[in-house]
Short mmCIF file of C-alpha atoms in Angstrom, two decimals:
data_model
loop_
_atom_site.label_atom_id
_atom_site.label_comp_id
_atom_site.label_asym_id
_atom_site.label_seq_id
_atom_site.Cartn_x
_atom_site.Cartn_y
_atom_site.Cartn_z
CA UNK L 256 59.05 32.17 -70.34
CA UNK L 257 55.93 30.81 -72.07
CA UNK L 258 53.63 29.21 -69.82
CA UNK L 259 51.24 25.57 -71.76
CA UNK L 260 48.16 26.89 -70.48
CA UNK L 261 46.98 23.25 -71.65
CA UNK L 262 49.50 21.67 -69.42
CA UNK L 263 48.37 23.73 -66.71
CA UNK L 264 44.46 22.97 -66.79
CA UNK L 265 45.45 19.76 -67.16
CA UNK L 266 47.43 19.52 -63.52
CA UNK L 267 44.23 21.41 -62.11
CA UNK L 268 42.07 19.10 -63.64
CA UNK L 269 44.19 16.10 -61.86
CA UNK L 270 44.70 17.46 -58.85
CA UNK L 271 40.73 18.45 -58.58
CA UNK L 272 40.04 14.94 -59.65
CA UNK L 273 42.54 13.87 -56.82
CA UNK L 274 40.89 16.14 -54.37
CA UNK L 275 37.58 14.50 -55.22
CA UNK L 276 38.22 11.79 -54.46
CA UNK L 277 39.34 12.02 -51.38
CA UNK L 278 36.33 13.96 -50.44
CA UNK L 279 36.88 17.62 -51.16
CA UNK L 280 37.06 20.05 -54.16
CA UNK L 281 38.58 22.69 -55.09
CA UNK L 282 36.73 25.25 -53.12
CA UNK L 283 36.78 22.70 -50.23
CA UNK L 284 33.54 20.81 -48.63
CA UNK L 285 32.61 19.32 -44.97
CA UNK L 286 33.36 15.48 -44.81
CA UNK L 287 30.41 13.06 -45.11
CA UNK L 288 28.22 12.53 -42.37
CA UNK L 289 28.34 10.19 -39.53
CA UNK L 290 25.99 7.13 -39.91
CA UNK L 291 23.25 7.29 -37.11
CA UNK L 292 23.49 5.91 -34.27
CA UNK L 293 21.54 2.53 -33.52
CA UNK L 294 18.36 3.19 -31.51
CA UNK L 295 18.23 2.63 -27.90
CA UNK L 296 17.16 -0.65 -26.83
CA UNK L 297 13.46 -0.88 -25.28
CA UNK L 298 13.58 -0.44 -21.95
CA UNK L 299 13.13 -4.19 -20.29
CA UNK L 300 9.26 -5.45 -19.44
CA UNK L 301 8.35 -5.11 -16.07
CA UNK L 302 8.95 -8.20 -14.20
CA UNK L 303 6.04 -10.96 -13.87
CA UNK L 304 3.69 -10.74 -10.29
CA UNK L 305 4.99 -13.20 -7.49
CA UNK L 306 3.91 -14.04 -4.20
CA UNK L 307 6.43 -14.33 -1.76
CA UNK L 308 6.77 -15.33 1.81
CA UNK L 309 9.03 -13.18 4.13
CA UNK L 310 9.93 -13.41 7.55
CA UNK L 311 10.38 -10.28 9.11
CA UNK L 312 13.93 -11.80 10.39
CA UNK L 313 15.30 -11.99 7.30
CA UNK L 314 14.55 -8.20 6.39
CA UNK L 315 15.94 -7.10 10.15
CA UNK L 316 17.69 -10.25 11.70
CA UNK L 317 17.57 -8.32 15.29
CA UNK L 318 13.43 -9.03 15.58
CA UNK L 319 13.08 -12.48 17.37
CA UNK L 320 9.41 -12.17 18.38
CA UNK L 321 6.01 -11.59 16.03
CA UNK L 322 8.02 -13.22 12.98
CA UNK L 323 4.96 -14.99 11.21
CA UNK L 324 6.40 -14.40 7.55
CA UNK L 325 5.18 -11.06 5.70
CA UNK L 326 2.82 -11.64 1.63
CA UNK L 327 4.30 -9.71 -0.39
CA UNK L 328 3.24 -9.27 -4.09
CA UNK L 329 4.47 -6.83 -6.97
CA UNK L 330 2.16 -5.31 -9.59
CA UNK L 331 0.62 -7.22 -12.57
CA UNK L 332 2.74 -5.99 -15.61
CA UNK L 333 -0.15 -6.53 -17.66
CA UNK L 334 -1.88 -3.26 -16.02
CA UNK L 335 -0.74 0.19 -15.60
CA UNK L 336 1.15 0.56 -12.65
CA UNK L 337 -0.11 2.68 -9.88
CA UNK L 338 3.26 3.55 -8.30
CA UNK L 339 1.32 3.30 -4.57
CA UNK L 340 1.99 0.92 -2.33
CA UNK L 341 -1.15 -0.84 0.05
CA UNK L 342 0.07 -2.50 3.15
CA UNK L 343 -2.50 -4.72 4.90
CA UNK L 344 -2.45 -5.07 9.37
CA UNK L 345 -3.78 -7.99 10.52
CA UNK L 346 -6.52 -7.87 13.57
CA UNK L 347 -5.03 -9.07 17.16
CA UNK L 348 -3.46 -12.21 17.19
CA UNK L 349 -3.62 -12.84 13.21
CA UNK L 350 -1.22 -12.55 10.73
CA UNK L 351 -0.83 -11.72 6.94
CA UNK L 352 -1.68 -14.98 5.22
CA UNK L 353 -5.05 -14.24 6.74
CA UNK L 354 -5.89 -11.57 4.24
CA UNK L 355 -4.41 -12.44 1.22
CA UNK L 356 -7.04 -11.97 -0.89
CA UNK L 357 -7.11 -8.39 -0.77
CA UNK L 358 -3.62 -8.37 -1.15
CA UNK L 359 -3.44 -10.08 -4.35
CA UNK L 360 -6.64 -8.12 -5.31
CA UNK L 361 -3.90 -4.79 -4.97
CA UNK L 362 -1.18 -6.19 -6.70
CA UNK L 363 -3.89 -7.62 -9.92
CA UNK L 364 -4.76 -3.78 -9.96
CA UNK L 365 -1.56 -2.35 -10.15
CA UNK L 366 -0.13 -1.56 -6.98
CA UNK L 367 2.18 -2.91 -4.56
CA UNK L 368 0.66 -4.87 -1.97
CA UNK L 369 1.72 -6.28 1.51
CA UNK L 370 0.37 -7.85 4.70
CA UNK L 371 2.82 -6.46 7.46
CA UNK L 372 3.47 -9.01 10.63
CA UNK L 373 3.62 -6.82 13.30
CA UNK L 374 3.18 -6.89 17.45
CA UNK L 375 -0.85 -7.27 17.69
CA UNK L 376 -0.36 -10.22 20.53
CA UNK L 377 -2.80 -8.35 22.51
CA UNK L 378 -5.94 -6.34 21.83
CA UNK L 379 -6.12 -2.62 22.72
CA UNK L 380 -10.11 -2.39 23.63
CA UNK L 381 -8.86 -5.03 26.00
CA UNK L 382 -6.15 -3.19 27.67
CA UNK L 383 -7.96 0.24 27.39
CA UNK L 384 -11.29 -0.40 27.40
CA UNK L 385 -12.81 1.86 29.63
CA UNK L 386 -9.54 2.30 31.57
CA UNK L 387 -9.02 5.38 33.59
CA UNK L 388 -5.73 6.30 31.99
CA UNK L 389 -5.59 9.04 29.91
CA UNK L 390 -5.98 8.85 25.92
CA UNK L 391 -4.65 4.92 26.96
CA UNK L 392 -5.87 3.91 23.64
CA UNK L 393 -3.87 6.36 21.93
CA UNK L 394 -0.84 6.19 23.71
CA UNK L 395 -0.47 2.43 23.08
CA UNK L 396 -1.28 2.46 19.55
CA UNK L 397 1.14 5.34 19.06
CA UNK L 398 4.01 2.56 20.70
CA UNK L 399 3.19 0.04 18.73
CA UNK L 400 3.10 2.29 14.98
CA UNK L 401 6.27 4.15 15.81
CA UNK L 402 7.93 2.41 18.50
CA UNK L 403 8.20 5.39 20.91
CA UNK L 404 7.84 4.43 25.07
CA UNK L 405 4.91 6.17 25.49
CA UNK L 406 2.74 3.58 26.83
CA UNK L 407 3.05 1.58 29.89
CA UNK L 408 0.58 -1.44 28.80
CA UNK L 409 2.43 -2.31 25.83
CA UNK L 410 6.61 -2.47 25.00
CA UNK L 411 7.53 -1.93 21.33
CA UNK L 412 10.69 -0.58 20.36
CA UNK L 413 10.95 1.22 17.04
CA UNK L 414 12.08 -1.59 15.17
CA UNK L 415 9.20 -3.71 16.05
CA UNK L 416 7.23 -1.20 15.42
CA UNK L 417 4.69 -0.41 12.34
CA UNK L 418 6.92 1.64 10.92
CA UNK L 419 10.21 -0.16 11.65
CA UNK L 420 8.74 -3.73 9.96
CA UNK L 421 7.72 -1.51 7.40
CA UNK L 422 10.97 0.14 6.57
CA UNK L 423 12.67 -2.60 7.29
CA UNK L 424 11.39 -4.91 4.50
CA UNK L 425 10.66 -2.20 1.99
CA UNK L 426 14.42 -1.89 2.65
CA UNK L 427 15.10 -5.49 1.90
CA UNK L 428 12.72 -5.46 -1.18
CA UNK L 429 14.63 -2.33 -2.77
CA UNK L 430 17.65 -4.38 -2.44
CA UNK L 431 16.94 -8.46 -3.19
CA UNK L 432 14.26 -7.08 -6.06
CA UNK L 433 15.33 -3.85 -7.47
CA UNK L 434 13.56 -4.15 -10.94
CA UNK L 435 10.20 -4.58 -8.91
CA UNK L 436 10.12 -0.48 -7.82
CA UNK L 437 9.66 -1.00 -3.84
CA UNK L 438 12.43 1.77 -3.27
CA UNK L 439 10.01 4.21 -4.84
CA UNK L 440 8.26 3.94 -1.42
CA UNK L 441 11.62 5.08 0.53
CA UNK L 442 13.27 8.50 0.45
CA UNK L 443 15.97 9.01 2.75
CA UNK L 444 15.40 6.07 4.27
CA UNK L 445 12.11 6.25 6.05
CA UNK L 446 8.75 5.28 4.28
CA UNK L 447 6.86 7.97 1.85
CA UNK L 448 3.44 7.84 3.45
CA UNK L 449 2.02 9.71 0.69
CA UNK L 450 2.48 6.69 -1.87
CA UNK L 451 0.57 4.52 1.08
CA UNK L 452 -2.44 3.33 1.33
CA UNK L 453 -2.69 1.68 4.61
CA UNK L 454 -5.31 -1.04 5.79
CA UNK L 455 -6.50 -2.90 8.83
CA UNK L 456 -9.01 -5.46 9.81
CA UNK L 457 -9.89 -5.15 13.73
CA UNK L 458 -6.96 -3.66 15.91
CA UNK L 459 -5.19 -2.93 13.14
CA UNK L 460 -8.29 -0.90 11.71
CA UNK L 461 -7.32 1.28 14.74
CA UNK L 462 -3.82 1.86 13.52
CA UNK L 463 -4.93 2.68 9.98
CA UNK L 464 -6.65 5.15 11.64
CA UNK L 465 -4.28 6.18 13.94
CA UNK L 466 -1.79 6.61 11.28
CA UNK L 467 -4.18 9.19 9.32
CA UNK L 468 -4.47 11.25 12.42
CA UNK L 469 -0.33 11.48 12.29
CA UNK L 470 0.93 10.91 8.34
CA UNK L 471 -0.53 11.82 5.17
CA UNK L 472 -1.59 8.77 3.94
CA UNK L 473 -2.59 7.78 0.10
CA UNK L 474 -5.74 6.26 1.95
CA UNK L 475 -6.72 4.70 5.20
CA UNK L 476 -9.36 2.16 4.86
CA UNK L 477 -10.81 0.97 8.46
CA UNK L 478 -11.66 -3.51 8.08
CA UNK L 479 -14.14 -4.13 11.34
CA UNK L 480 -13.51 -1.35 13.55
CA UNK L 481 -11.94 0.82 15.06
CA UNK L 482 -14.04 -0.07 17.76
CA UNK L 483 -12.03 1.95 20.50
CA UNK L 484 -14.35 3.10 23.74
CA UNK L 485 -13.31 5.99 26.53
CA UNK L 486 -12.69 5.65 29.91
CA UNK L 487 -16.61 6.33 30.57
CA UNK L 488 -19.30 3.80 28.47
CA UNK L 489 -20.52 5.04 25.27
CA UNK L 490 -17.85 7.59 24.68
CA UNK L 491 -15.05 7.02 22.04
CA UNK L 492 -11.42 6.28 22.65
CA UNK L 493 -9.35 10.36 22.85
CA UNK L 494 -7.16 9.70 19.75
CA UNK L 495 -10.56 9.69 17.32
CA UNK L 496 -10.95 13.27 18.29
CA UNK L 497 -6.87 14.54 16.88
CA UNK L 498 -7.27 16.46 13.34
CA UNK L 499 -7.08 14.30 10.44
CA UNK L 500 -3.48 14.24 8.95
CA UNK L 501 -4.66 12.62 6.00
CA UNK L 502 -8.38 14.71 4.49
CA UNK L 503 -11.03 12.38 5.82
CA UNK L 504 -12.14 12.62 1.89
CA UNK L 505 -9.15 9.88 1.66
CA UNK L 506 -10.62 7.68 4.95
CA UNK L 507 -13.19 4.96 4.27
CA UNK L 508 -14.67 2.12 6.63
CA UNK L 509 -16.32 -0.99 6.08
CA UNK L 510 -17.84 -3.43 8.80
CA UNK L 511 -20.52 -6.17 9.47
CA UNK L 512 -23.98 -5.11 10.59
CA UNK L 513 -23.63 -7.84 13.31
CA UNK L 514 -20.29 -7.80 14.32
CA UNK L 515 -20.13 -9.03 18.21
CA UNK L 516 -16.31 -7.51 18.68
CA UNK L 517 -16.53 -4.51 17.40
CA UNK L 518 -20.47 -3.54 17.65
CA UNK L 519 -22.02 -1.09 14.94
CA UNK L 520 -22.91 1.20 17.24
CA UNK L 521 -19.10 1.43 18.32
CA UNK L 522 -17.92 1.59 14.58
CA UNK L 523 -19.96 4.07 13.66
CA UNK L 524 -19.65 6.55 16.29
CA UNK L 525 -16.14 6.07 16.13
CA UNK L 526 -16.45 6.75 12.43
CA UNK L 527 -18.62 9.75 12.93
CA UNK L 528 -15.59 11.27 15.08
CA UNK L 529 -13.41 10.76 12.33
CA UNK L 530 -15.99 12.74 9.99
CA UNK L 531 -16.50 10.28 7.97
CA UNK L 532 -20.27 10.58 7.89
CA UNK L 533 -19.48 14.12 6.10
CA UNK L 534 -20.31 11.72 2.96
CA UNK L 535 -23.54 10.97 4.40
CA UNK L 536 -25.32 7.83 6.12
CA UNK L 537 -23.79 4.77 6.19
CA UNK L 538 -24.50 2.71 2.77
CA UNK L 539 -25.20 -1.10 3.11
CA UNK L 540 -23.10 -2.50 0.03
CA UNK L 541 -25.59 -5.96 -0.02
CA UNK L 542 -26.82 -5.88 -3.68
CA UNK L 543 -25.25 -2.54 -5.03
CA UNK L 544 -22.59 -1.22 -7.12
CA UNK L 545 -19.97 1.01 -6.62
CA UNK L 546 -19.69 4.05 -6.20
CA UNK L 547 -22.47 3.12 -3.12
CA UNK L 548 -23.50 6.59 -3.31
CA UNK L 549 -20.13 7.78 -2.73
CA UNK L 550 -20.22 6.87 0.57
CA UNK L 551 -17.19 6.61 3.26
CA UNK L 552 -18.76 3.80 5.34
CA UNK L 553 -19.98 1.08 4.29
CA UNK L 554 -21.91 -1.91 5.65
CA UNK L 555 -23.09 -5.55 5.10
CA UNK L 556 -25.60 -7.88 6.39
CA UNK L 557 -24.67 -10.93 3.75
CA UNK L 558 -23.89 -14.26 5.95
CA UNK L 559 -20.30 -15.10 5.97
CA UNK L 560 -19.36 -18.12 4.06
CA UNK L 561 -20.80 -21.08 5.38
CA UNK L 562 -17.52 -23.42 4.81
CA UNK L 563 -15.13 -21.31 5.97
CA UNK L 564 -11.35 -22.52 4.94
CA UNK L 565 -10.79 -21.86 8.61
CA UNK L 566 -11.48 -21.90 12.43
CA UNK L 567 -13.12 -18.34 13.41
CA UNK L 568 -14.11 -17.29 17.16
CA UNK L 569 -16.89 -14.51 15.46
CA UNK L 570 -17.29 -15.19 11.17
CA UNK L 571 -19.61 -11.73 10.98
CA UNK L 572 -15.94 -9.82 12.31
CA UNK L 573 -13.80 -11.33 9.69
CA UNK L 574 -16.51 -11.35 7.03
CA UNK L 575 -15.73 -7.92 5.50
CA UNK L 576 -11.95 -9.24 4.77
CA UNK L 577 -10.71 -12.33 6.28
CA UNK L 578 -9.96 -14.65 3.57
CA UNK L 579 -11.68 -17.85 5.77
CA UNK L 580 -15.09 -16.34 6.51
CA UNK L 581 -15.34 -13.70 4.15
CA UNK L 582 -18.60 -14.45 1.39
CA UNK L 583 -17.98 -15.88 -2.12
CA UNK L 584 -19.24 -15.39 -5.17
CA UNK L 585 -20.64 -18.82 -7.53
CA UNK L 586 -17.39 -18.66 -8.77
CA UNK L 587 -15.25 -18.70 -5.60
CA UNK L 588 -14.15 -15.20 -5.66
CA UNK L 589 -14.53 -13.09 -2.83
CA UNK L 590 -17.79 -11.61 -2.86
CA UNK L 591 -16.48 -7.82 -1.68
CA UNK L 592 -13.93 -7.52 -4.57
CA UNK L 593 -15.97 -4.41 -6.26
CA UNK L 594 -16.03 -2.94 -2.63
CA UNK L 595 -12.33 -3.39 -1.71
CA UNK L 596 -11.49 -1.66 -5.02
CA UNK L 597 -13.72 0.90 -4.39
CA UNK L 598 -12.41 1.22 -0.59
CA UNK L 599 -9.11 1.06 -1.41
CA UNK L 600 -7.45 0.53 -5.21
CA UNK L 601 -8.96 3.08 -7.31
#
């Protein structure tokens, strides 16, 4: 039979055209490539600073006493966030809306930033003061930061404690305000005390100190105080003397030169105990700049303001934070700004 080799090269040449066309030849090919896929969307903007307001009830509806409403601010967006959290203890008998300067100072630099209501009804010089019970001082501050019955002058349970409020309402944050990162500050449930700086004017400067001797803090900064005395005059409360948890290279004090609650010469031997005159003498911040010689305590002499917004028993205690008595610049601003960021928000 004779094959039309025409007839044949034409049916290849169809069929090839054929196979073209739908996307192959004759010695085959891979099909054409997916389009790409659309880029990822931008992650979201972190959400804008607000001050809020929050009883401690509604974070943990079993506290009925001490319930004067926690400040609470998230970072400024508009700066890099810090991913540390600074929590702020009122002095005896006050409560967080007394210091919110600092605390917005925090949150403008980055961080997250709290005043913590807590159980400070009654002062601890005042129960221990020269009292003949041992470490007394110690024993009732350890109570009221961790709740434990350790002390018989005082009565906190752990969820009225320090670190109970604390957990508590970090706890609530993480949950009503997810996007805002508070959760960061919780792993396993209990508080990450290496993301915390913690500060305190007065009795709670003794807590902020406390706390260093038993939790690695980010920083404990010491407001007025502590001004903590042993059971015989001039000697220093027992706790001062436990190892640092926290490196006293992270422990800073600040406090007025004539302070009638907590007297210099209390502060600073107290502070000496600590160690935190390994960074030399104390440095009087009146008219400098940071880095005030690198120092760890720090003093002033400048008058607190003379209008304070406020009634205060002793203006030179609260001077060095209290929003009411604490000095101003021309402007209005609080005249220790450079020194709380040095003290505290790095």
């Amino acid at each position: 039979m004779r094959i039309d080799h025409r007839k044949v090269a034409v049916a290849v040449a169809v069929i090839c055209l054929a196979a073209a066309l739908a996307g192959c030849s004759d010695g085959g090919s891979n099909p054409p490539p997916s389009p790409p896929a659309p880029p990822s969307p931008p992650p979201p903007p972190p959400p804008a600073s607000v001050e809020r307001e929050i009883s401690p009830a509604l974070a943990n509806p079993a506290l009925t006493a001490n319930l004067a409403a926690n400040f609470v601010i998230n970072p400024n967006p508009a700066v890099s966030a810090k991913n540390r959290l600074f929590v702020m203890l009122p002095g005896t008998g006050a409560i967080p809306r007394t210091y919110r300067e600092i605390v917005r100072v925090g949150a403008a630099r980055g961080y997250h930033a709290l005043g913590l209501t807590y159980p400070n009804d009654e002062a601890i010089e005042t129960l221990c003061g020269g009292n003949p019970i041992p470490d007394c001082a110690g024993l009732a501050r350890r109570e009221v930061i961790m709740g434990e019955p350790v002390s018989t002058l005082v009565n906190v349970d752990a969820p009225n404690s320090i670190t109970g409020r604390l957990t508590s309402l970090l706890t609530y944050l993480s949950a009503t305000f997810p996007a805002e990162g508070w959760g960061q500050y919780l792993v396993n449930g209990q508080v990450n005390w290496s993301l915390v700086t913690v500060a305190g004017h007065s009795q709670g400067s003794g807590h902020a100190g406390y706390l260093a001797k038993i939790r690695d803090l980010n920083r404990a900064v010491m407001f007025s105080g502590p001004g903590d005395t042993g059971a015989t005059a001039g000697s220093s409360a027992d706790w001062l003397s436990l190892p640092n948890f926290t490196g006293v290279a992270r422990q800073f004090g600040f406090t007025h030169t004539a302070d009638p609650l907590a007297p210099l010469p209390n502060v600073l031997r107290n502070w000496g105990v600590i160690d935190l005159d390994l960074f030399g003498a104390p440095v009087s911040v009146d008219g400098a700049a940071a880095p005030y010689n690198n120092a760890h305590q720090l003093v002033t002499s400048a008058p607190p303001n003379p209008n304070p917004a406020g009634p205060s028993a002793a203006p030179e205690h609260g001077a060095p934070v209290v929003d009411s008595v604490t000095p101003r610049d021309a402007q209005g601003n609080p005249l220790y700004r450079d020194v709380w960021i040095y003290l505290a928000f790095p």
